[in-house]
Each structure stands twice: as structure tokens, then as C-alpha cells.
Amino acid sequence: KRMNFKVILFGLISCLAVIFIIQNVAAVTVNIFFWQLSLSIALLIFIILAAGFAAGWFWRSFLAYREAKKEAADIQKELRAG
């Protein structure tokens, strides 16, 4: 039952993505410093979303690493003291 919901949800999101891509095939020119890119609006939005997702994932990984490092230092301090 739960698997059916996931399949239906995935299918719905896929259909919406296809409709979005079909409606946004117009090319736009993006200027980044000295470079100039020409690509579709849909691809540009996908790249921006992917970059945001990657940045968030890396930031969360960094915070988790920093927290684990702090916990390990606290445990070592307790072992030395105790």
C-alpha cells in the first residue's frame, strides 16, 4: 500500500516536471563574469536547484562533522580526567 503511494507520487512529480520542461524550452543567455552561456530556462532552474541542494548537503555534512569532532574531543577530555 505504501509503495503504491510512492509510485503514484513519483509519477505525478515526473509528469509535472515534464510539463514544466516542455513549457520552458526558451533559451536564455546568462552572463557570469567573462563567460556567456545560452541554455533553456528549465535547465538553468535545474542547475540552480541542484547547486542549492549540493550546497545544503555539504553544509549539513560540515555541521555534523564539526559536532562529531566536538563530541569526540569531549569524550577524550572525560577519559583523561576520569
GROMACS .gro file of N, CA, C and O in nm:
model
  328
    1LYS      N    1   0.084  -0.121   0.000
    1LYS     CA    2   0.000   0.000   0.000
    1LYS      C    3   0.087   0.125   0.000
    1LYS      O    4   0.061   0.217  -0.075
    2ARG      N    5   0.189   0.129   0.087
    2ARG     CA    6   0.276   0.245   0.093
    2ARG      C    7   0.358   0.260  -0.036
    2ARG      O    8   0.384   0.369  -0.081
    3MET      N    9   0.398   0.147  -0.093
    3MET     CA   10   0.476   0.151  -0.217
    3MET      C   11   0.393   0.211  -0.329
    3MET      O   12   0.445   0.287  -0.410
    4ASN      N   13   0.265   0.181  -0.334
    4ASN     CA   14   0.178   0.236  -0.437
    4ASN      C   15   0.172   0.388  -0.427
    4ASN      O   16   0.172   0.458  -0.528
    5PHE      N   17   0.168   0.440  -0.304
    5PHE     CA   18   0.164   0.584  -0.283
    5PHE      C   19   0.292   0.648  -0.337
    5PHE      O   20   0.288   0.751  -0.403
    6LYS      N   21   0.407   0.586  -0.309
    6LYS     CA   22   0.534   0.640  -0.356
    6LYS      C   23   0.542   0.638  -0.509
    6LYS      O   24   0.590   0.733  -0.570
    7VAL      N   25   0.492   0.531  -0.569
    7VAL     CA   26   0.493   0.520  -0.715
    7VAL      C   27   0.402   0.626  -0.777
    7VAL      O   28   0.440   0.693  -0.874
    8ILE      N   29   0.285   0.645  -0.720
    8ILE     CA   30   0.192   0.746  -0.770
    8ILE      C   31   0.250   0.885  -0.752
    8ILE      O   32   0.244   0.968  -0.843
    9LEU      N   33   0.309   0.913  -0.637
    9LEU     CA   34   0.370   1.042  -0.611
    9LEU      C   35   0.485   1.069  -0.708
    9LEU      O   36   0.497   1.178  -0.764
   10PHE      N   37   0.570   0.969  -0.730
   10PHE     CA   38   0.681   0.983  -0.823
   10PHE      C   39   0.630   1.009  -0.965
   10PHE      O   40   0.683   1.094  -1.036
   11GLY      N   41   0.526   0.937  -1.005
   11GLY     CA   42   0.467   0.957  -1.137
   11GLY      C   43   0.409   1.096  -1.153
   11GLY      O   44   0.427   1.161  -1.257
   12LEU      N   45   0.342   1.146  -1.051
   12LEU     CA   46   0.284   1.279  -1.054
   12LEU      C   47   0.392   1.386  -1.064
   12LEU      O   48   0.383   1.478  -1.147
   13ILE      N   49   0.496   1.373  -0.984
   13ILE     CA   50   0.607   1.470  -0.988
   13ILE      C   51   0.678   1.464  -1.123
   13ILE      O   52   0.716   1.567  -1.179
   14SER      N   53   0.694   1.343  -1.177
   14SER     CA   54   0.757   1.329  -1.309
   14SER      C   55   0.674   1.396  -1.417
   14SER      O   56   0.729   1.465  -1.505
   15CYS      N   57   0.544   1.378  -1.413
   15CYS     CA   58   0.456   1.443  -1.512
   15CYS      C   59   0.464   1.595  -1.501
   15CYS      O   60   0.472   1.664  -1.602
   16LEU      N   61   0.464   1.647  -1.377
   16LEU     CA   62   0.476   1.791  -1.358
   16LEU      C   63   0.611   1.842  -1.410
   16LEU      O   64   0.619   1.950  -1.470
   17ALA      N   65   0.717   1.765  -1.389
   17ALA     CA   66   0.849   1.805  -1.437
   17ALA      C   67   0.852   1.809  -1.589
   17ALA      O   68   0.908   1.902  -1.649
   18VAL      N   69   0.791   1.710  -1.653
   18VAL     CA   70   0.788   1.707  -1.800
   18VAL      C   71   0.708   1.826  -1.853
   18VAL      O   72   0.751   1.892  -1.949
   19ILE      N   73   0.595   1.855  -1.793
   19ILE     CA   74   0.515   1.971  -1.835
   19ILE      C   75   0.595   2.099  -1.818
   19ILE      O   76   0.598   2.186  -1.906
   20PHE      N   77   0.666   2.112  -1.706
   20PHE     CA   78   0.748   2.230  -1.681
   20PHE      C   79   0.857   2.245  -1.787
   20PHE      O   80   0.880   2.354  -1.839
   21ILE      N   81   0.922   2.135  -1.820
   21ILE     CA   82   1.030   2.138  -1.920
   21ILE      C   83   0.975   2.177  -2.056
   21ILE      O   84   1.033   2.260  -2.127
   22ILE      N   85   0.862   2.118  -2.094
   22ILE     CA   86   0.801   2.148  -2.225
   22ILE      C   87   0.762   2.296  -2.235
   22ILE      O   88   0.780   2.359  -2.339
   23GLN      N   89   0.713   2.353  -2.126
   23GLN     CA   90   0.669   2.492  -2.129
   23GLN      C   91   0.784   2.591  -2.116
   23GLN      O   92   0.765   2.710  -2.138
   24ASN      N   93   0.904   2.544  -2.079
   24ASN     CA   94   1.015   2.635  -2.057
   24ASN      C   95   1.138   2.596  -2.138
   24ASN      O   96   1.249   2.584  -2.085
   25VAL      N   97   1.120   2.579  -2.268
   25VAL     CA   98   1.232   2.541  -2.355
   25VAL      C   99   1.300   2.662  -2.416
   25VAL      O  100   1.402   2.648  -2.482
   26ALA      N  101   1.247   2.781  -2.392
   26ALA     CA  102   1.308   2.902  -2.449
   26ALA      C  103   1.450   2.919  -2.397
   26ALA      O  104   1.477   2.897  -2.279
   27ALA      N  105   1.539   2.958  -2.485
   27ALA     CA  106   1.678   2.978  -2.447
   27ALA      C  107   1.697   3.116  -2.387
   27ALA      O  108   1.637   3.214  -2.432
   28VAL      N  109   1.779   3.122  -2.285
   28VAL     CA  110   1.817   3.249  -2.223
   28VAL      C  111   1.969   3.257  -2.221
   28VAL      O  112   2.038   3.155  -2.223
   29THR      N  113   2.019   3.378  -2.218
   29THR     CA  114   2.163   3.399  -2.212
   29THR      C  115   2.199   3.442  -2.071
   29THR      O  116   2.139   3.536  -2.017
   30VAL      N  117   2.294   3.372  -2.013
   30VAL     CA  118   2.338   3.401  -1.877
   30VAL      C  119   2.482   3.451  -1.884
   30VAL      O  120   2.568   3.386  -1.943
   31ASN      N  121   2.506   3.568  -1.824
   31ASN     CA  122   2.641   3.623  -1.819
   31ASN      C  123   2.697   3.604  -1.679
   31ASN      O  124   2.637   3.648  -1.581
   32ILE      N  125   2.811   3.536  -1.671
   32ILE     CA  126   2.880   3.514  -1.544
   32ILE      C  127   3.022   3.566  -1.562
   32ILE      O  128   3.104   3.503  -1.631
   33PHE      N  129   3.051   3.680  -1.503
   33PHE     CA  130   3.181   3.746  -1.518
   33PHE      C  131   3.217   3.760  -1.666
   33PHE      O  132   3.156   3.838  -1.736
   34PHE      N  133   3.313   3.683  -1.715
   34PHE     CA  134   3.357   3.696  -1.854
   34PHE      C  135   3.296   3.590  -1.944
   34PHE      O  136   3.322   3.588  -2.064
   35TRP      N  137   3.218   3.498  -1.888
   35TRP     CA  138   3.159   3.390  -1.966
   35TRP      C  139   3.016   3.423  -2.001
   35TRP      O  140   2.946   3.493  -1.930
   36GLN      N  141   2.973   3.365  -2.113
   36GLN     CA  142   2.835   3.383  -2.157
   36GLN      C  143   2.780   3.246  -2.196
   36GLN      O  144   2.839   3.177  -2.279
   37LEU      N  145   2.671   3.206  -2.132
   37LEU     CA  146   2.609   3.076  -2.159
   37LEU      C  147   2.470   3.097  -2.217
   37LEU      O  148   2.399   3.186  -2.175
   38SER      N  149   2.432   3.010  -2.308
   38SER     CA  150   2.297   3.012  -2.362
   38SER      C  151   2.236   2.874  -2.338
   38SER      O  152   2.288   2.774  -2.387
   39LEU      N  153   2.131   2.869  -2.257
   39LEU     CA  154   2.066   2.743  -2.226
   39LEU      C  155   1.919   2.766  -2.196
   39LEU      O  156   1.875   2.879  -2.179
   40SER      N  157   1.843   2.657  -2.190
   40SER     CA  158   1.699   2.670  -2.166
   40SER      C  159   1.672   2.710  -2.021
   40SER      O  160   1.751   2.683  -1.932
   41ILE      N  161   1.559   2.774  -2.002
   41ILE     CA  162   1.520   2.818  -1.868
   41ILE      C  163   1.506   2.699  -1.775
   41ILE      O  164   1.550   2.703  -1.659
   42ALA      N  165   1.448   2.590  -1.823
   42ALA     CA  166   1.429   2.471  -1.741
   42ALA      C  167   1.562   2.415  -1.695
   42ALA      O  168   1.579   2.379  -1.578
   43LEU      N  169   1.660   2.409  -1.785
   43LEU     CA  170   1.792   2.358  -1.748
   43LEU      C  171   1.859   2.451  -1.649
   43LEU      O  172   1.922   2.406  -1.553
   44LEU      N  173   1.845   2.581  -1.669
   44LEU     CA  174   1.902   2.678  -1.575
   44LEU      C  175   1.844   2.662  -1.436
   44LEU      O  176   1.917   2.659  -1.337
   45ILE      N  177   1.713   2.647  -1.427
   45ILE     CA  178   1.648   2.629  -1.297
   45ILE      C  179   1.693   2.498  -1.234
   45ILE      O  180   1.721   2.492  -1.114
   46PHE      N  181   1.705   2.391  -1.314
   46PHE     CA  182   1.751   2.263  -1.261
   46PHE      C  183   1.893   2.276  -1.206
   46PHE      O  184   1.923   2.225  -1.097
   47ILE      N  185   1.981   2.344  -1.279
   47ILE     CA  186   2.120   2.361  -1.233
   47ILE      C  187   2.124   2.440  -1.102
   47ILE      O  188   2.197   2.405  -1.009
   48ILE      N  189   2.044   2.546  -1.093
   48ILE     CA  190   2.040   2.626  -0.971
   48ILE      C  191   1.987   2.544  -0.854
   48ILE      O  192   2.042   2.549  -0.743
   49LEU      N  193   1.881   2.466  -0.877
   49LEU     CA  194   1.827   2.382  -0.770
   49LEU      C  195   1.928   2.275  -0.727
   49LEU      O  196   1.944   2.248  -0.608
   50ALA      N  197   1.996   2.214  -0.824
   50ALA     CA  198   2.096   2.112  -0.791
   50ALA      C  199   2.212   2.173  -0.712
   50ALA      O  200   2.261   2.113  -0.616
   51ALA      N  201   2.255   2.293  -0.752
   51ALA     CA  202   2.363   2.360  -0.680
   51ALA      C  203   2.320   2.394  -0.537
   51ALA      O  204   2.398   2.377  -0.442
   52GLY      N  205   2.196   2.440  -0.521
   52GLY     CA  206   2.144   2.469  -0.387
   52GLY      C  207   2.134   2.344  -0.302
   52GLY      O  208   2.168   2.346  -0.182
   53PHE      N  209   2.088   2.235  -0.361
   53PHE     CA  210   2.078   2.108  -0.289
   53PHE      C  211   2.217   2.063  -0.245
   53PHE      O  212   2.236   2.021  -0.130
   54ALA      N  213   2.314   2.069  -0.337
   54ALA     CA  214   2.450   2.026  -0.305
   54ALA      C  215   2.511   2.113  -0.196
   54ALA      O  216   2.574   2.062  -0.103
   55ALA      N  217   2.489   2.245  -0.205
   55ALA     CA  218   2.542   2.335  -0.103
   55ALA      C  219   2.481   2.304   0.034
   55ALA      O  220   2.552   2.300   0.136
   56GLY      N  221   2.351   2.281   0.038
   56GLY     CA  222   2.285   2.246   0.164
   56GLY      C  223   2.334   2.114   0.220
   56GLY      O  224   2.354   2.099   0.341
   57TRP      N  225   2.354   2.017   0.132
   57TRP     CA  226   2.403   1.886   0.176
   57TRP      C  227   2.543   1.896   0.232
   57TRP      O  228   2.573   1.840   0.337
   58PHE      N  229   2.630   1.970   0.163
   58PHE     CA  230   2.766   1.987   0.211
   58PHE      C  231   2.769   2.065   0.343
   58PHE      O  232   2.845   2.034   0.434
   59TRP      N  233   2.684   2.167   0.354
   59TRP     CA  234   2.678   2.245   0.478
   59TRP      C  235   2.632   2.157   0.594
   59TRP      O  236   2.690   2.161   0.702
   60ARG      N  237   2.531   2.076   0.572
   60ARG     CA  238   2.481   1.987   0.677
   60ARG      C  239   2.589   1.885   0.715
   60ARG      O  240   2.606   1.853   0.832
   61SER      N  241   2.660   1.831   0.618
   61SER     CA  242   2.768   1.737   0.645
   61SER      C  243   2.879   1.803   0.726
   61SER      O  244   2.933   1.743   0.818
   62PHE      N  245   2.912   1.927   0.692
   62PHE     CA  246   3.014   2.001   0.766
   62PHE      C  247   2.972   2.021   0.911
   62PHE      O  248   3.051   2.001   1.004
   63LEU      N  249   2.845   2.060   0.933
   63LEU     CA  250   2.797   2.080   1.069
   63LEU      C  251   2.797   1.951   1.148
   63LEU      O  252   2.833   1.948   1.266
   64ALA      N  253   2.758   1.840   1.083
   64ALA     CA  254   2.758   1.710   1.152
   64ALA      C  255   2.901   1.669   1.185
   64ALA      O  256   2.927   1.616   1.294
   65TYR      N  257   2.995   1.692   1.094
   65TYR     CA  258   3.136   1.659   1.119
   65TYR      C  259   3.189   1.741   1.236
   65TYR      O  260   3.257   1.689   1.324
   66ARG      N  261   3.157   1.871   1.237
   66ARG     CA  262   3.205   1.957   1.345
   66ARG      C  263   3.148   1.913   1.479
   66ARG      O  264   3.218   1.911   1.581
   67GLU      N  265   3.020   1.875   1.482
   67GLU     CA  266   2.957   1.828   1.606
   67GLU      C  267   3.020   1.697   1.653
   67GLU      O  268   3.047   1.678   1.772
   68ALA      N  269   3.045   1.604   1.559
   68ALA     CA  270   3.107   1.477   1.596
   68ALA      C  271   3.249   1.499   1.648
   68ALA      O  272   3.292   1.433   1.743
   69LYS      N  273   3.320   1.590   1.588
   69LYS     CA  274   3.456   1.621   1.632
   69LYS      C  275   3.454   1.679   1.773
   69LYS      O  276   3.538   1.644   1.857
   70LYS      N  277   3.357   1.766   1.801
   70LYS     CA  278   3.344   1.825   1.935
   70LYS      C  279   3.310   1.718   2.038
   70LYS      O  280   3.366   1.715   2.147
   71GLU      N  281   3.219   1.627   2.002
   71GLU     CA  282   3.182   1.518   2.094
   71GLU      C  283   3.301   1.427   2.121
   71GLU      O  284   3.322   1.384   2.235
   72ALA      N  285   3.380   1.398   2.020
   72ALA     CA  286   3.498   1.313   2.038
   72ALA      C  287   3.599   1.381   2.129
   72ALA      O  288   3.660   1.316   2.215
   73ALA      N  289   3.616   1.512   2.113
   73ALA     CA  290   3.708   1.586   2.199
   73ALA      C  291   3.658   1.585   2.344
   73ALA      O  292   3.738   1.571   2.438
   74ASP      N  293   3.526   1.600   2.361
   74ASP     CA  294   3.470   1.596   2.497
   74ASP      C  295   3.490   1.459   2.562
   74ASP      O  296   3.523   1.450   2.681
   75ILE      N  297   3.471   1.353   2.486
   75ILE     CA  298   3.490   1.217   2.539
   75ILE      C  299   3.636   1.195   2.576
   75ILE      O  300   3.666   1.139   2.682
   76GLN      N  301   3.728   1.241   2.493
   76GLN     CA  302   3.871   1.226   2.524
   76GLN      C  303   3.907   1.304   2.649
   76GLN      O  304   3.985   1.257   2.733
   77LYS      N  305   3.848   1.421   2.664
   77LYS     CA  306   3.875   1.502   2.784
   77LYS      C  307   3.825   1.431   2.909
   77LYS      O  308   3.891   1.429   3.013
   78GLU      N  309   3.705   1.370   2.900
   78GLU     CA  310   3.650   1.294   3.014
   78GLU      C  311   3.736   1.174   3.048
   78GLU      O  312   3.758   1.141   3.165
   79LEU      N  313   3.787   1.105   2.945
   79LEU     CA  314   3.871   0.987   2.970
   79LEU      C  315   4.002   1.026   3.037
   79LEU      O  316   4.052   0.952   3.122
   80ARG      N  317   4.058   1.137   2.997
   80ARG     CA  318   4.183   1.183   3.058
   80ARG      C  319   4.162   1.224   3.203
   80ARG      O  320   4.247   1.202   3.288
   81ALA      N  321   4.047   1.287   3.229
   81ALA     CA  322   4.018   1.335   3.364
   81ALA      C  323   3.974   1.223   3.458
   81ALA      O  324   3.998   1.227   3.578
   82GLY      N  325   3.911   1.123   3.402
   82GLY     CA  326   3.848   1.025   3.488
   82GLY      C  327   3.922   0.901   3.504
   82GLY      O  328   3.921   0.825   3.594
   0.00000   0.00000   0.00000
